[in-house]
Every structure is written in structure tokens, then in C-alpha cells.
Amino acid sequence: MSNYLVVNAYSENEIIIDRSRFICYMDRAETVDEAQAFINKIKKKHSDASHNCSCYIVGQNKLHQKANDDGEPSGTAGVPMLEVLKKNDITDTVCVVTRYFGGIKLGAGGLIRAYGSAVSDNLKKVGIAIRKPMQVIEVIAEYSLSGLLDDRLSDYQIKNKDYLEKVYYYVIVDADAVLQFKDWLVNLTSNQVTINEMETELCEVPYIQD
């Protein structure tokens, strides 16, 4: 497993350019079927619109990509929408921009800017998340160490904690930082805990762009 970026959640946003309404709908889609179902849903919702242009990128390796101009001049709608997703390096994302024509023709350049802006504005609104492989670490400690561990592990994501004959912590750690985490725990507790590497999970955290 490797890191990859996705849109944070479902989102919609509207911009108006020269009296034309551009309503952007964006959501996650992990399969082509999910992406197409989302597109069909929006097209049905706005069956009276001038255009329902769409694009998607699906797969961790971005294998499935598609853009549709839905009647706009070729290359002026779906492609610039898709380019926004590609520029932000995100996948498993589907997008539809619904246009209600306002009576003023925008020209090819104007359409490219309008559809691209509709997607980029919505993406800025909803944000991006990063999915990355994380290691679940089992930490087994005596009850006498629980106060120390509760305090010092507060900066980590605790998946679960069990109180049995000892205290069992299940801590989610970046897969690249497992060795460092284990060394830190050994030093913190003077090697008085048992540490086991459990399953690897694909977890999601906010993506902070430079």
C-alpha cells in the first residue's frame, strides 16, 4: 500500500459567470460504477440544465480517468475539470458541473476557465485528505504504567484500549515511523512493556499542502 490523495467528502458549490450558473458537485468514488452512478444521479436531478459535464479519476494508481463535455465544445468542459483533479494529484473522486446557460456565450477560453474554476473553487471549499498505510501497534503494560502511557500516548490515535490482567493499548502509527515509536516506548518505560506489530490499515488524515 502507498499514500494517495482523495477529496475530503461530498461537496457542492455554485459560481455565476456572465449570468450562467455553474454548479459543481464532487464526491468520492472508489469504482467506475460508483462514479457513473453519481454522474447519473446529478444528471437526473438537473435534467433541465443546459449541460451536465463530468469527470472522474478512480484507482490508487489513477488507472481509470474519463471526461465528458455533455454537448459543450470539445475539450472545453470535462477536460479542464479533469485537469484540476490531476493537478491536485487526487484520485477516487468524481465531479459533475451543471450549467444553466445565462444567454451570453463565453467562447472556448471562457468555458475552459469557467469549468476549471467551478471545480477548483469547490475543491478548495471541501479540502483534501491523504490515505496512508498505518501500523497498529499492541502495547501491553502493567497497570502501574497506565497513567504515564495515557499521558504520553495522548498525541497518538488510540484504536482501542482493553483492561484485562494488564492494560492493552492499540496505537495507530505511521508505517514509516514504527521503529522510532518502539524505541521511544522502550526508553519511556525502561523496557517494561510488551510491543507487538499487528495489522496494517489504510487510514485517513487531513492533507496539508505546502
Backbone as numpy.savetxt, mean C-alpha at the origin, in Angstrom:
# Nx Ny Nz CAx CAy CAz Cx Cy Cz
10.55 -13.48 -0.09 9.72 -12.28 -0.09 10.59 -11.03 -0.09
10.11 -10.00 -0.76 10.84 -8.74 -0.79 9.88 -7.58 -0.56
10.43 -6.41 -0.28 9.61 -5.23 -0.02 8.90 -4.77 -1.29
7.68 -4.25 -1.13 7.02 -3.58 -2.24 5.99 -2.60 -1.70
5.63 -1.63 -2.53 4.76 -0.53 -2.12 3.35 -0.72 -2.65
2.37 -0.30 -1.83 0.95 -0.36 -2.22 0.27 0.92 -1.77
-0.87 1.21 -2.37 -1.68 2.34 -1.92 -2.22 2.01 -0.52
-2.34 3.02 0.33 -2.71 2.79 1.73 -4.08 2.15 1.88
-5.06 2.64 1.13 -6.44 2.18 1.31 -7.29 2.72 0.17
-8.57 2.38 0.19 -9.50 2.95 -0.79 -9.57 4.46 -0.61
-9.64 5.17 -1.73 -9.75 6.62 -1.66 -10.40 7.16 -2.92
-11.04 8.30 -2.78 -11.58 9.00 -3.94 -11.35 10.49 -3.78
-11.19 11.16 -4.92 -10.89 12.59 -4.89 -11.35 13.20 -6.21
-11.79 14.44 -6.16 -12.30 15.10 -7.37 -11.55 16.40 -7.62
-11.22 16.62 -8.89 -10.68 17.91 -9.31 -11.52 18.41 -10.49
-11.57 19.71 -10.67 -12.31 20.32 -11.78 -11.34 21.14 -12.62
-11.30 20.84 -13.91 -10.42 21.55 -14.83 -11.25 22.02 -16.02
-11.32 23.32 -16.21 -12.10 23.91 -17.30 -13.51 23.31 -17.37
-14.14 23.27 -16.22 -15.53 22.83 -16.05 -15.73 21.32 -16.18
-14.70 20.57 -16.55 -14.80 19.12 -16.57 -14.49 18.57 -15.18
-15.32 17.62 -14.73 -15.08 16.97 -13.44 -14.27 15.70 -13.66
-13.20 15.55 -12.89 -12.38 14.34 -12.92 -12.42 13.73 -11.52
-13.11 12.60 -11.40 -13.27 11.93 -10.10 -12.38 10.69 -10.10
-11.41 10.68 -9.22 -10.46 9.56 -9.18 -10.82 8.60 -8.05
-10.94 7.33 -8.40 -11.18 6.26 -7.43 -9.96 5.34 -7.43
-9.49 4.99 -6.25 -8.28 4.19 -6.13 -8.46 3.15 -5.03
-7.97 1.95 -5.27 -8.08 0.90 -4.26 -7.00 -0.15 -4.51
-6.91 -1.07 -3.58 -5.98 -2.19 -3.73 -6.62 -3.29 -4.57
-5.76 -4.02 -5.27 -6.21 -5.19 -6.03 -5.02 -6.13 -6.13
-5.17 -7.33 -5.59 -4.06 -8.28 -5.59 -4.12 -9.25 -6.75
-5.22 -9.20 -7.53 -5.33 -10.03 -8.72 -5.94 -9.19 -9.84
-5.76 -9.66 -11.07 -6.35 -8.98 -12.21 -7.88 -8.99 -12.10
-8.43 -10.09 -11.62 -9.89 -10.18 -11.46 -10.40 -9.14 -10.47
-9.67 -8.94 -9.37 -10.08 -7.92 -8.40 -10.02 -6.53 -9.03
-8.98 -6.28 -9.79 -8.84 -4.98 -10.45 -9.98 -4.74 -11.43
-10.29 -5.75 -12.24 -11.35 -5.59 -13.23 -12.72 -5.43 -12.57
-12.93 -6.14 -11.46 -14.20 -6.01 -10.74 -14.37 -4.59 -10.21
-13.29 -4.00 -9.72 -13.36 -2.63 -9.21 -13.67 -1.66 -10.35
-13.01 -1.85 -11.48 -13.26 -0.99 -12.65 -14.72 -1.09 -13.08
-15.22 -2.31 -13.15 -16.62 -2.51 -13.57 -17.59 -1.86 -12.60
-17.27 -1.92 -11.31 -18.15 -1.32 -10.30 -18.24 0.20 -10.48
-17.10 0.83 -10.72 -17.09 2.29 -10.90 -17.79 2.67 -12.21
-17.56 1.89 -13.26 -18.22 2.17 -14.54 -19.74 2.05 -14.41
-20.19 1.09 -13.62 -21.63 0.94 -13.40 -22.16 2.12 -12.59
-21.39 2.55 -11.59 -21.81 3.67 -10.75 -21.93 4.95 -11.57
-21.03 5.12 -12.53 -21.02 6.33 -13.36 -21.29 5.98 -14.82
-22.35 5.25 -15.05 -22.69 4.84 -16.41 -23.06 6.02 -17.30
-23.38 7.16 -16.68 -23.76 8.35 -17.43 -22.57 9.27 -17.70
-21.37 8.88 -17.26 -20.20 9.74 -17.41 -19.72 9.77 -18.86
-18.95 10.80 -19.20 -18.37 10.88 -20.54 -17.34 9.78 -20.75
-16.53 9.53 -19.72 -15.48 8.51 -19.80 -15.21 7.94 -18.41
-14.87 6.66 -18.36 -14.37 6.01 -17.15 -13.03 5.35 -17.51
-11.97 6.12 -17.41 -10.64 5.63 -17.80 -10.00 4.90 -16.62
-9.16 3.92 -16.93 -8.68 3.06 -15.84 -7.25 2.58 -16.08
-6.66 2.11 -14.99 -5.35 1.46 -15.07 -5.16 0.61 -13.83
-4.25 -0.33 -13.93 -3.87 -1.10 -12.75 -2.48 -1.69 -12.92
-1.86 -1.96 -11.77 -0.61 -2.73 -11.70 -0.83 -3.79 -10.63
-0.58 -5.04 -10.98 -0.85 -6.15 -10.07 0.36 -7.08 -10.02
0.67 -7.56 -8.82 1.75 -8.53 -8.63 2.97 -7.89 -7.99
3.63 -8.64 -7.09 4.81 -8.12 -6.42 5.88 -7.70 -7.42
5.95 -8.41 -8.54 6.92 -8.07 -9.58 6.32 -7.19 -10.67
5.09 -6.67 -10.41 4.40 -5.76 -11.33 4.19 -6.40 -12.71
3.93 -7.69 -12.71 3.81 -8.43 -13.97 2.61 -7.99 -14.79
1.50 -7.67 -14.13 0.26 -7.35 -14.84 0.01 -5.84 -14.80
0.06 -5.21 -15.96 -0.18 -3.77 -16.07 -1.12 -3.52 -17.24
-2.07 -2.61 -17.03 -3.01 -2.31 -18.10 -3.52 -0.88 -17.96
-3.74 -0.23 -19.10 -4.31 1.12 -19.13 -5.40 1.16 -20.19
-6.48 1.88 -19.89 -7.61 1.97 -20.82 -8.08 3.42 -20.91
-8.15 3.94 -22.14 -8.55 5.34 -22.36 -10.06 5.54 -22.42
-10.82 4.48 -22.57 -12.29 4.52 -22.58 -12.84 5.65 -23.46
-12.33 5.73 -24.68 -12.89 6.69 -25.63 -12.15 8.01 -25.72
-11.29 8.32 -24.76 -10.45 9.51 -24.90 -9.40 9.24 -25.99
-8.81 10.29 -26.57 -7.77 10.06 -27.58 -6.67 9.13 -27.05
-6.19 8.25 -27.90 -5.25 7.22 -27.49 -4.04 7.80 -26.76
-3.76 7.24 -25.59 -2.58 7.63 -24.82 -2.74 8.86 -23.96
-3.95 9.44 -23.90 -4.13 10.69 -23.15 -4.75 10.50 -21.77
-5.14 9.28 -21.42 -5.86 9.08 -20.15 -5.28 7.91 -19.35
-5.53 6.69 -19.82 -5.07 5.52 -19.07 -3.57 5.47 -18.89
-2.82 5.82 -19.94 -1.35 5.76 -19.86 -0.79 6.76 -18.86
-1.17 8.05 -18.90 -0.65 8.97 -17.88 -1.08 8.59 -16.46
-2.25 7.98 -16.32 -2.66 7.47 -15.01 -1.71 6.37 -14.55
-1.44 5.44 -15.46 -0.54 4.32 -15.14 0.86 4.83 -14.82
1.30 5.85 -15.52 2.65 6.39 -15.29 2.80 6.94 -13.88
1.72 7.49 -13.31 1.79 7.98 -11.93 2.05 6.82 -10.97
1.35 5.71 -11.18 1.57 4.54 -10.32 2.99 4.03 -10.48
3.47 3.97 -11.72 4.82 3.47 -11.98 5.88 4.39 -11.39
5.66 5.70 -11.52 6.62 6.67 -10.98 6.75 6.53 -9.47
5.64 6.18 -8.80 5.66 6.01 -7.35 6.00 4.58 -6.93
6.28 3.73 -7.92 6.77 2.37 -7.69 5.79 1.51 -6.89
4.49 1.74 -7.09 3.50 0.96 -6.33 2.90 -0.13 -7.21
2.37 -1.15 -6.55 1.73 -2.26 -7.23 0.47 -2.65 -6.47
-0.19 -3.71 -6.95 -1.45 -4.18 -6.35 -2.42 -3.01 -6.15
-2.52 -2.18 -7.17 -3.33 -0.97 -7.09 -4.11 -0.79 -8.39
-5.38 -0.40 -8.24 -6.25 -0.14 -9.39 -6.80 1.27 -9.27
-6.99 1.91 -10.41 -7.43 3.30 -10.40 -8.41 3.54 -11.55
-9.47 4.28 -11.27 -10.43 4.71 -12.29 -10.61 6.22 -12.16
-10.52 6.92 -13.27 -10.84 8.35 -13.28 -12.07 8.55 -14.16
-13.14 9.00 -13.52 -14.40 9.28 -14.20 -14.41 10.74 -14.63
-14.73 10.98 -15.90 -14.79 12.36 -16.38 -16.20 12.71 -16.83
-16.67 13.85 -16.34 -17.89 14.45 -16.84 -17.47 15.70 -17.63
-17.65 15.63 -18.94 -17.20 16.69 -19.83 -17.91 18.01 -19.53
-17.11 19.08 -19.44 -17.67 20.38 -19.07 -17.90 21.32 -20.23
-17.66 20.85 -21.46 -17.95 21.69 -22.62 -16.73 22.35 -23.24
-15.58 22.25 -22.58 -14.35 22.85 -23.11 -13.35 21.74 -23.41
-12.91 21.67 -24.66 -11.92 20.66 -25.03 -10.56 21.03 -24.46
-9.87 20.04 -23.91 -8.59 20.30 -23.24 -7.39 20.05 -24.15
-7.59 19.36 -25.26 -6.46 19.01 -26.11 -5.68 17.85 -25.51
-4.82 17.25 -26.32 -4.08 16.06 -25.86 -3.23 16.36 -24.63
-2.48 17.45 -24.68 -1.63 17.80 -23.55 -2.42 18.09 -22.29
-3.55 18.78 -22.45 -4.39 19.08 -21.31 -5.00 17.84 -20.69
-5.39 16.88 -21.54 -5.94 15.63 -21.02 -4.89 14.83 -20.26
-3.69 14.76 -20.81 -2.61 14.03 -20.14 -2.35 14.61 -18.75
-2.29 15.94 -18.68 -2.05 16.59 -17.38 -3.23 16.38 -16.44
-4.44 16.45 -16.96 -5.63 16.33 -16.11 -5.75 14.94 -15.51
-5.62 13.91 -16.33 -5.75 12.55 -15.82 -4.59 12.19 -14.89
-3.39 12.65 -15.23 -2.26 12.41 -14.35 -2.42 13.11 -13.01
-2.91 14.35 -13.04 -3.11 15.11 -11.81 -4.19 14.49 -10.93
-5.24 13.98 -11.56 -6.32 13.36 -10.79 -5.79 12.19 -9.96
-4.91 11.40 -10.56 -4.35 10.24 -9.85 -3.32 10.68 -8.81
-2.42 11.58 -9.19 -1.37 12.00 -8.25 -1.94 12.72 -7.05
-2.99 13.54 -7.25 -3.62 14.23 -6.13 -4.27 13.24 -5.17
-4.92 12.22 -5.72 -5.56 11.22 -4.87 -4.52 10.40 -4.13
-3.42 10.09 -4.79 -2.36 9.30 -4.16 -1.73 10.07 -3.01
-1.55 11.37 -3.19 -1.01 12.20 -2.09 -1.98 12.21 -0.91
-3.27 12.20 -1.22 -4.29 12.23 -0.17 -4.29 10.94 0.65
-4.22 9.80 -0.02 -4.38 8.52 0.67 -3.06 7.98 1.22
-1.95 8.28 0.56 -0.65 7.83 1.04 -0.29 6.42 0.56
0.93 6.03 0.88 1.50 4.76 0.43 1.98 3.96 1.63
1.83 2.64 1.55 2.34 1.74 2.58 3.38 0.83 1.96
4.29 0.35 2.80 5.29 -0.61 2.34 5.01 -1.96 2.98
4.96 -2.98 2.16 4.83 -4.35 2.66 6.23 -4.96 2.66
6.60 -5.51 3.80 7.95 -6.04 3.92 7.95 -7.30 4.78
8.87 -8.22 4.50 8.94 -9.44 5.32 9.44 -9.11 6.72
8.70 -9.59 7.71 9.06 -9.39 9.11 9.14 -10.74 9.81
10.07 -10.86 10.72 10.29 -12.11 11.44 9.59 -12.05 12.79
8.84 -13.10 13.11 8.25 -13.22 14.44 9.27 -13.90 15.35
9.62 -13.23 16.44 10.60 -13.75 17.39 9.89 -14.11 18.69
10.05 -15.34 19.12 9.51 -15.78 20.41 10.55 -15.53 21.49
10.14 -14.78 22.51 11.03 -14.48 23.64 10.39 -15.07 24.90
11.09 -15.99 25.54 10.57 -16.66 26.73 11.38 -16.18 27.93
10.67 -15.63 28.92 11.37 -15.02 30.06 10.69 -15.38 31.37
11.46 -15.32 32.44 10.91 -15.46 33.78 10.05 -14.23 34.11
9.10 -14.42 35.01 8.23 -13.31 35.38 9.01 -12.14 35.98
10.15 -12.44 36.58 10.95 -11.38 37.19 11.51 -10.40 36.16
11.54 -10.82 34.89 12.04 -9.95 33.82 10.92 -9.24 33.06
9.67 -9.55 33.38 8.57 -9.03 32.57 8.46 -7.51 32.63
8.74 -6.92 33.78 8.67 -5.46 33.88 9.68 -4.80 32.97
10.90 -5.30 32.99 11.96 -4.77 32.13 11.60 -4.95 30.65
11.14 -6.14 30.30 10.83 -6.42 28.90 9.61 -5.63 28.43
8.60 -5.51 29.27 7.42 -4.71 28.90 7.84 -3.29 28.55
8.77 -2.75 29.32 9.22 -1.38 29.10 10.08 -1.27 27.84
11.05 -2.16 27.70 12.03 -2.02 26.62 11.52 -2.53 25.28
10.51 -3.38 25.30 9.93 -3.87 24.04 8.77 -3.00 23.56
8.50 -1.92 24.27 7.35 -1.07 23.91 7.53 -0.39 22.56
8.77 -0.30 22.08 9.02 0.31 20.77 8.81 -0.68 19.63
8.57 -1.94 19.96 8.37 -2.97 18.95 6.90 -3.36 18.86
6.53 -3.96 17.74 5.17 -4.47 17.59 5.09 -5.85 18.22
4.24 -5.98 19.23 4.05 -7.25 19.92 2.83 -7.94 19.32
3.06 -9.07 18.68 1.95 -9.80 18.06 1.07 -10.46 19.11
1.71 -10.99 20.14 0.95 -11.68 21.19 1.84 -11.81 22.42
1.20 -12.02 23.56 1.94 -12.26 24.80 1.15 -13.26 25.63
1.80 -14.35 26.03 1.15 -15.40 26.80 1.78 -15.52 28.18
0.91 -15.67 29.18 1.38 -15.86 30.55 1.16 -17.33 30.92
2.21 -18.10 30.85 2.14 -19.52 31.19 3.08 -19.76 32.38
3.85 -20.83 32.34 4.82 -21.02 33.42 5.90 -19.95 33.37
6.05 -19.37 32.18 6.90 -18.19 31.97 6.12 -17.22 31.09
6.72 -16.07 30.82 6.08 -15.09 29.95 6.61 -15.29 28.53
5.69 -15.41 27.58 6.05 -15.62 26.18 5.68 -14.36 25.39
6.70 -13.72 24.83 6.48 -12.56 23.96 6.67 -13.00 22.51
5.80 -12.52 21.63 5.96 -12.76 20.20 6.13 -11.40 19.53
7.36 -11.11 19.18 7.75 -9.78 18.73 7.99 -9.80 17.23
7.46 -8.79 16.53 7.66 -8.68 15.08 8.85 -7.77 14.82
9.84 -8.31 14.13 11.11 -7.61 13.90 11.40 -7.61 12.40
11.96 -6.52 11.92 12.39 -6.45 10.53 13.32 -7.63 10.24
13.06 -8.33 9.15 13.84 -9.53 8.83 15.33 -9.25 8.72
15.68 -8.02 8.35 17.10 -7.67 8.21 17.75 -7.31 9.55
16.95 -7.22 10.61 17.48 -6.77 11.90 17.37 -7.83 12.99
17.14 -9.08 12.59 16.93 -10.15 13.57 18.17 -10.37 14.44
19.32 -10.47 13.82 20.55 -10.73 14.58 20.83 -9.60 15.56
20.66 -8.38 15.12 20.87 -7.22 15.98 19.89 -7.24 17.16
18.63 -7.59 16.89 17.62 -7.66 17.95 17.98 -8.73 18.98
18.41 -9.89 18.51 18.75 -10.98 19.41 19.95 -10.61 20.29
20.95 -9.98 19.69 22.12 -9.55 20.47 21.72 -8.52 21.53
20.82 -7.62 21.14 20.35 -6.59 22.08 19.63 -7.23 23.27
18.78 -8.23 22.99 18.05 -8.91 24.06 18.98 -9.66 25.00
19.96 -10.33 24.43 20.92 -11.08 25.25 21.65 -10.13 26.20
22.09 -8.99 25.68 22.80 -8.02 26.52 21.86 -7.40 27.56
20.63 -7.11 27.15 19.67 -6.48 28.05 19.35 -7.36 29.25
19.24 -8.66 29.01 18.79 -9.59 30.06 19.91 -10.45 30.61
21.15 -10.13 30.24 22.30 -10.94 30.66 22.10 -12.41 30.28
21.57 -12.59 29.08 21.37 -13.93 28.51 20.44 -14.80 29.36
19.41 -14.17 29.93 18.47 -14.91 30.77 17.13 -15.18 30.08
17.08 -15.04 28.77 15.86 -15.35 28.02 16.16 -16.38 26.95
15.11 -17.08 26.54 15.21 -18.00 25.41 14.62 -17.31 24.19
15.36 -17.35 23.08 14.94 -16.64 21.87 14.80 -17.64 20.74
13.63 -17.67 20.11 13.38 -18.58 18.99 12.84 -17.80 17.80
13.37 -18.11 16.63 12.84 -17.51 15.40 11.64 -18.33 14.94
10.51 -17.66 14.76 9.28 -18.32 14.34 9.04 -18.05 12.85
7.79 -17.84 12.46 7.45 -17.67 11.06 7.81 -16.27 10.56
7.94 -16.18 9.24 8.12 -14.88 8.59 6.77 -14.43 8.04
6.41 -13.19 8.29 5.13 -12.65 7.83 5.36 -11.41 6.97
4.44 -11.20 6.04 4.47 -9.99 5.24 3.64 -8.94 5.97
4.31 -7.95 6.52 3.63 -6.93 7.33 3.66 -5.59 6.61
2.84 -4.70 7.11 2.63 -3.42 6.43 2.90 -2.26 7.38
3.68 -1.30 6.90 3.97 -0.11 7.68 3.88 1.10 6.76
3.63 2.30 7.31 3.58 3.50 6.47 4.92 3.71 5.75
4.84 4.19 4.53 6.04 4.44 3.74 6.35 5.93 3.79
7.53 6.26 4.27 7.95 7.65 4.36 8.89 7.94 3.20
8.44 8.81 2.29 9.26 9.14 1.13 10.31 10.17 1.51
11.48 10.04 0.89 12.56 10.99 1.15 12.21 12.36 0.56
